[in-house]
Amino acid sequence: PMVRNNMTRANLVIAESQYELDLLRKNFDMEGELFYKGFTFPKYDTANKILQVLWVGRSVDLKRPDMFIALAQRMPQIHFIMVCPKADEICYRNTEHAALECGNLEFFESIPRKELLKIFSETRVVVNTSTTEAVVNTLVEAIEYDAAFVSLKIDAGGLLGDIEDSTCIGLCAGDDFKLFCEYVELMLTQKQLAREFIFRGKKYAHEHWSIAEYARKHDEAIKRLVNQA
């Protein structure tokens, strides 16, 4: 009740993802404004890309780590890396067992941040297999480190689409596993096509996710509230 009272009395509610806006409408029958987090995008050395696919996520069912393992099994000639911190004990145990049985998949429960970012810098394709996601941090890091991004289901508020969409910054397979595998293979083998998605991602990120843009939107919102008072 306290949360509902505070929400309904608010003059402005800020969400960081389309998913949060949808929850706001569903649970509180309210509209909000979408302010993506502000990120810095320094230039990194990403010249040493290798034929590698990366998945990062907690061991919970909604992340569907088993689908990443299934992807690795479909592409035995490709190196896969999975970083899967323990969350749900049963999910973790099943995931670890299946991952260790997959000869082309390298499994980590945890890894130092510096080493993880090095893996991002070497990776050609970053993938997501979740059924739902609020802020897709791995999408931001993929853009930051010049990696193509492929999602099995989530479309990140319309930012991810099909191969024919010339506006999207990554690919979404619409929960079609066969298509997901095809998209990953395309991004691994068609370098020019992957570069086009990466370029669009960087352009979008600098226009919408920069610290300067985040500050500008907050400044405008505060001025609007002051004028309404």
mmCIF file of N, CA and C in Angstrom, residues 139-212:
data_model
loop_
_atom_site.group_PDB
_atom_site.id
_atom_site.type_symbol
_atom_site.label_atom_id
_atom_site.label_comp_id
_atom_site.label_asym_id
_atom_site.label_seq_id
_atom_site.Cartn_x
_atom_site.Cartn_y
_atom_site.Cartn_z
ATOM 1 N N LEU A 139 23.619 -6.086 -23.706
ATOM 2 C CA LEU A 139 23.478 -5.380 -24.979
ATOM 3 C C LEU A 139 24.366 -4.139 -24.978
ATOM 4 N N VAL A 140 24.343 -3.403 -23.875
ATOM 5 C CA VAL A 140 25.179 -2.204 -23.758
ATOM 6 C C VAL A 140 26.654 -2.578 -23.874
ATOM 7 N N GLU A 141 27.049 -3.649 -23.189
ATOM 8 C CA GLU A 141 28.458 -4.054 -23.207
ATOM 9 C C GLU A 141 28.856 -4.610 -24.572
ATOM 10 N N ALA A 142 27.925 -5.264 -25.250
ATOM 11 C CA ALA A 142 28.219 -5.736 -26.603
ATOM 12 C C ALA A 142 28.514 -4.548 -27.519
ATOM 13 N N ILE A 143 27.690 -3.519 -27.428
ATOM 14 C CA ILE A 143 27.905 -2.316 -28.234
ATOM 15 C C ILE A 143 29.237 -1.674 -27.875
ATOM 16 N N GLU A 144 29.505 -1.595 -26.585
ATOM 17 C CA GLU A 144 30.729 -0.961 -26.100
ATOM 18 C C GLU A 144 31.981 -1.658 -26.639
ATOM 19 N N TYR A 145 31.893 -2.989 -26.779
ATOM 20 C CA TYR A 145 33.064 -3.770 -27.170
ATOM 21 C C TYR A 145 32.960 -4.334 -28.591
ATOM 22 N N ASP A 146 32.143 -3.690 -29.436
ATOM 23 C CA ASP A 146 32.086 -4.027 -30.867
ATOM 24 C C ASP A 146 31.708 -5.484 -31.134
ATOM 25 N N ALA A 147 30.725 -5.981 -30.407
ATOM 26 C CA ALA A 147 30.223 -7.333 -30.645
ATOM 27 C C ALA A 147 28.787 -7.253 -31.165
ATOM 28 N N ALA A 148 28.437 -8.158 -32.068
ATOM 29 C CA ALA A 148 27.047 -8.251 -32.518
ATOM 30 C C ALA A 148 26.201 -8.871 -31.405
ATOM 31 N N PHE A 149 24.904 -8.560 -31.393
ATOM 32 C CA PHE A 149 24.028 -9.040 -30.327
ATOM 33 C C PHE A 149 22.842 -9.779 -30.936
ATOM 34 N N VAL A 150 22.587 -10.982 -30.402
ATOM 35 C CA VAL A 150 21.462 -11.798 -30.877
ATOM 36 C C VAL A 150 20.657 -12.271 -29.679
ATOM 37 N N SER A 151 19.346 -12.044 -29.732
ATOM 38 C CA SER A 151 18.439 -12.452 -28.667
ATOM 39 C C SER A 151 17.506 -13.552 -29.159
ATOM 40 N N LEU A 152 17.263 -14.517 -28.307
ATOM 41 C CA LEU A 152 16.310 -15.565 -28.649
ATOM 42 C C LEU A 152 14.878 -15.035 -28.621
ATOM 43 N N LYS A 153 14.525 -14.250 -27.581
ATOM 44 C CA LYS A 153 13.126 -13.816 -27.453
ATOM 45 C C LYS A 153 12.945 -12.317 -27.253
ATOM 46 N N ILE A 154 13.640 -11.713 -26.292
ATOM 47 C CA ILE A 154 13.364 -10.317 -25.965
ATOM 48 C C ILE A 154 13.808 -9.398 -27.107
ATOM 49 N N ASP A 155 13.026 -8.321 -27.322
ATOM 50 C CA ASP A 155 13.387 -7.386 -28.388
ATOM 51 C C ASP A 155 13.883 -6.049 -27.853
ATOM 52 N N ALA A 156 14.086 -5.954 -26.525
ATOM 53 C CA ALA A 156 14.638 -4.744 -25.891
ATOM 54 C C ALA A 156 13.870 -3.492 -26.294
ATOM 55 N N GLY A 157 12.539 -3.579 -26.190
ATOM 56 C CA GLY A 157 11.708 -2.418 -26.510
ATOM 57 C C GLY A 157 11.730 -2.048 -27.977
ATOM 58 N N GLY A 158 11.917 -3.042 -28.855
ATOM 59 C CA GLY A 158 11.916 -2.795 -30.287
ATOM 60 C C GLY A 158 13.288 -2.497 -30.874
ATOM 61 N N LEU A 159 14.337 -2.494 -30.034
ATOM 62 C CA LEU A 159 15.686 -2.218 -30.537
ATOM 63 C C LEU A 159 16.263 -3.409 -31.303
ATOM 64 N N LEU A 160 15.764 -4.602 -31.006
ATOM 65 C CA LEU A 160 16.225 -5.815 -31.680
ATOM 66 C C LEU A 160 15.116 -6.310 -32.595
ATOM 67 N N GLY A 161 15.487 -6.726 -33.800
ATOM 68 C CA GLY A 161 14.471 -7.144 -34.761
ATOM 69 C C GLY A 161 14.969 -8.247 -35.662
ATOM 70 N N ASP A 162 14.316 -8.387 -36.824
ATOM 71 C CA ASP A 162 14.721 -9.448 -37.743
ATOM 72 C C ASP A 162 15.774 -8.924 -38.719
ATOM 73 N N ILE A 163 16.278 -9.814 -39.520
ATOM 74 C CA ILE A 163 17.402 -9.516 -40.386
ATOM 75 C C ILE A 163 17.056 -8.473 -41.436
ATOM 76 N N GLU A 164 15.764 -8.318 -41.753
ATOM 77 C CA GLU A 164 15.344 -7.368 -42.776
ATOM 78 C C GLU A 164 15.149 -5.955 -42.226
ATOM 79 N N ASP A 165 15.162 -5.811 -40.914
ATOM 80 C CA ASP A 165 14.905 -4.507 -40.285
ATOM 81 C C ASP A 165 16.183 -3.664 -40.317
ATOM 82 N N SER A 166 16.155 -2.608 -41.111
ATOM 83 C CA SER A 166 17.351 -1.780 -41.284
ATOM 84 C C SER A 166 17.521 -0.749 -40.175
ATOM 85 N N THR A 167 16.624 -0.753 -39.182
ATOM 86 C CA THR A 167 16.722 0.214 -38.089
ATOM 87 C C THR A 167 17.186 -0.424 -36.782
ATOM 88 N N CYS A 168 17.074 -1.748 -36.652
ATOM 89 C CA CYS A 168 17.387 -2.382 -35.374
ATOM 90 C C CYS A 168 18.901 -2.448 -35.164
ATOM 91 N N ILE A 169 19.292 -2.559 -33.888
ATOM 92 C CA ILE A 169 20.719 -2.554 -33.537
ATOM 93 C C ILE A 169 21.222 -3.952 -33.172
ATOM 94 N N GLY A 170 20.351 -4.927 -33.271
ATOM 95 C CA GLY A 170 20.696 -6.319 -33.004
ATOM 96 C C GLY A 170 19.561 -7.188 -33.505
ATOM 97 N N LEU A 171 19.725 -8.489 -33.391
ATOM 98 C CA LEU A 171 18.738 -9.424 -33.933
ATOM 99 C C LEU A 171 17.927 -10.100 -32.839
ATOM 100 N N CYS A 172 16.652 -10.324 -33.121
ATOM 101 C CA CYS A 172 15.751 -11.056 -32.224
ATOM 102 C C CYS A 172 15.062 -12.141 -33.038
ATOM 103 N N ALA A 173 15.100 -13.369 -32.519
ATOM 104 C CA ALA A 173 14.559 -14.515 -33.259
ATOM 105 C C ALA A 173 13.101 -14.815 -32.937
ATOM 106 N N GLY A 174 12.474 -13.990 -32.095
ATOM 107 C CA GLY A 174 11.053 -14.201 -31.787
ATOM 108 C C GLY A 174 10.763 -15.526 -31.123
ATOM 109 N N ASP A 175 11.708 -16.025 -30.326
ATOM 110 C CA ASP A 175 11.610 -17.294 -29.605
ATOM 111 C C ASP A 175 11.593 -18.510 -30.531
ATOM 112 N N ASP A 176 12.154 -18.337 -31.709
ATOM 113 C CA ASP A 176 12.312 -19.429 -32.669
ATOM 114 C C ASP A 176 13.764 -19.906 -32.573
ATOM 115 N N PHE A 177 13.977 -21.066 -31.969
ATOM 116 C CA PHE A 177 15.347 -21.519 -31.704
ATOM 117 C C PHE A 177 16.133 -21.777 -32.983
ATOM 118 N N LYS A 178 15.485 -22.332 -33.985
ATOM 119 C CA LYS A 178 16.168 -22.589 -35.254
ATOM 120 C C LYS A 178 16.645 -21.277 -35.872
ATOM 121 N N LEU A 179 15.777 -20.265 -35.855
ATOM 122 C CA LEU A 179 16.141 -18.955 -36.398
ATOM 123 C C LEU A 179 17.249 -18.308 -35.554
ATOM 124 N N PHE A 180 17.174 -18.505 -34.258
ATOM 125 C CA PHE A 180 18.208 -18.008 -33.339
ATOM 126 C C PHE A 180 19.581 -18.549 -33.741
ATOM 127 N N CYS A 181 19.653 -19.839 -33.984
ATOM 128 C CA CYS A 181 20.913 -20.458 -34.405
ATOM 129 C C CYS A 181 21.388 -19.872 -35.731
ATOM 130 N N GLU A 182 20.454 -19.657 -36.654
ATOM 131 C CA GLU A 182 20.810 -19.090 -37.956
ATOM 132 C C GLU A 182 21.350 -17.677 -37.802
ATOM 133 N N TYR A 183 20.724 -16.887 -36.944
ATOM 134 C CA TYR A 183 21.174 -15.504 -36.729
ATOM 135 C C TYR A 183 22.579 -15.471 -36.116
ATOM 136 N N VAL A 184 22.816 -16.347 -35.158
ATOM 137 C CA VAL A 184 24.142 -16.391 -34.532
ATOM 138 C C VAL A 184 25.197 -16.761 -35.573
ATOM 139 N N GLU A 185 24.900 -17.751 -36.389
ATOM 140 C CA GLU A 185 25.849 -18.168 -37.431
ATOM 141 C C GLU A 185 26.099 -17.032 -38.424
ATOM 142 N N LEU A 186 25.056 -16.308 -38.787
ATOM 143 C CA LEU A 186 25.206 -15.172 -39.696
ATOM 144 C C LEU A 186 26.138 -14.115 -39.118
ATOM 145 N N MET A 187 25.934 -13.777 -37.849
ATOM 146 C CA MET A 187 26.749 -12.740 -37.221
ATOM 147 C C MET A 187 28.204 -13.193 -37.046
ATOM 148 N N LEU A 188 28.415 -14.488 -36.970
ATOM 149 C CA LEU A 188 29.779 -15.015 -36.857
ATOM 150 C C LEU A 188 30.502 -15.025 -38.202
ATOM 151 N N THR A 189 29.763 -15.318 -39.254
ATOM 152 C CA THR A 189 30.401 -15.552 -40.551
ATOM 153 C C THR A 189 30.312 -14.367 -41.501
ATOM 154 N N GLN A 190 29.284 -13.545 -41.386
ATOM 155 C CA GLN A 190 29.106 -12.401 -42.288
ATOM 156 C C GLN A 190 29.606 -11.130 -41.599
ATOM 157 N N LYS A 191 30.911 -10.878 -41.717
ATOM 158 C CA LYS A 191 31.524 -9.789 -40.966
ATOM 159 C C LYS A 191 30.946 -8.426 -41.324
ATOM 160 N N GLN A 192 30.705 -8.184 -42.605
ATOM 161 C CA GLN A 192 30.187 -6.880 -43.009
ATOM 162 C C GLN A 192 28.787 -6.655 -42.457
ATOM 163 N N LEU A 193 27.963 -7.689 -42.490
ATOM 164 C CA LEU A 193 26.609 -7.586 -41.933
ATOM 165 C C LEU A 193 26.672 -7.308 -40.437
ATOM 166 N N ALA A 194 27.544 -8.007 -39.738
ATOM 167 C CA ALA A 194 27.700 -7.782 -38.295
ATOM 168 C C ALA A 194 28.152 -6.350 -38.026
ATOM 169 N N ARG A 195 29.063 -5.842 -38.846
ATOM 170 C CA ARG A 195 29.552 -4.468 -38.668
ATOM 171 C C ARG A 195 28.425 -3.450 -38.808
ATOM 172 N N GLU A 196 27.499 -3.711 -39.713
ATOM 173 C CA GLU A 196 26.378 -2.785 -39.904
ATOM 174 C C GLU A 196 25.538 -2.684 -38.634
ATOM 175 N N PHE A 197 25.256 -3.819 -38.012
ATOM 176 C CA PHE A 197 24.488 -3.806 -36.764
ATOM 177 C C PHE A 197 25.279 -3.122 -35.653
ATOM 178 N N ILE A 198 26.567 -3.403 -35.585
ATOM 179 C CA ILE A 198 27.412 -2.787 -34.552
ATOM 180 C C ILE A 198 27.459 -1.277 -34.740
ATOM 181 N N PHE A 199 27.583 -0.823 -35.980
ATOM 182 C CA PHE A 199 27.612 0.616 -36.265
ATOM 183 C C PHE A 199 26.309 1.284 -35.823
ATOM 184 N N ARG A 200 25.180 0.650 -36.160
ATOM 185 C CA ARG A 200 23.881 1.222 -35.754
ATOM 186 C C ARG A 200 23.748 1.238 -34.237
ATOM 187 N N GLY A 201 24.266 0.199 -33.591
ATOM 188 C CA GLY A 201 24.217 0.147 -32.133
ATOM 189 C C GLY A 201 25.009 1.273 -31.498
ATOM 190 N N LYS A 202 26.200 1.521 -32.011
ATOM 191 C CA LYS A 202 27.035 2.587 -31.459
ATOM 192 C C LYS A 202 26.386 3.956 -31.683
ATOM 193 N N LYS A 203 25.823 4.154 -32.851
ATOM 194 C CA LYS A 203 25.159 5.425 -33.157
ATOM 195 C C LYS A 203 23.980 5.646 -32.214
ATOM 196 N N TYR A 204 23.175 4.591 -32.028
ATOM 197 C CA TYR A 204 22.020 4.708 -31.134
ATOM 198 C C TYR A 204 22.469 4.964 -29.705
ATOM 199 N N ALA A 205 23.493 4.257 -29.261
ATOM 200 C CA ALA A 205 23.962 4.398 -27.883
ATOM 201 C C ALA A 205 24.458 5.810 -27.601
ATOM 202 N N HIS A 206 25.211 6.385 -28.517
ATOM 203 C CA HIS A 206 25.734 7.734 -28.303
ATOM 204 C C HIS A 206 24.619 8.778 -28.315
ATOM 205 N N GLU A 207 23.555 8.510 -29.078
ATOM 206 C CA GLU A 207 22.447 9.466 -29.155
ATOM 207 C C GLU A 207 21.480 9.338 -27.985
ATOM 208 N N HIS A 208 21.320 8.135 -27.439
ATOM 209 C CA HIS A 208 20.270 7.903 -26.449
ATOM 210 C C HIS A 208 20.768 7.449 -25.077
ATOM 211 N N TRP A 209 21.957 6.870 -24.989
ATOM 212 C CA TRP A 209 22.411 6.286 -23.735
ATOM 213 C C TRP A 209 23.609 6.991 -23.127
ATOM 214 N N SER A 210 23.999 8.128 -23.667
ATOM 215 C CA SER A 210 25.175 8.816 -23.130
ATOM 216 C C SER A 210 24.833 9.502 -21.806
ATOM 217 N N ILE A 211 25.849 9.769 -21.015
ATOM 218 C CA ILE A 211 25.670 10.500 -19.762
ATOM 219 C C ILE A 211 25.065 11.875 -20.046
ATOM 220 N N ALA A 212 25.529 12.516 -21.115
ATOM 221 C CA ALA A 212 25.036 13.857 -21.463
ATOM 222 C C ALA A 212 23.542 13.831 -21.774
#
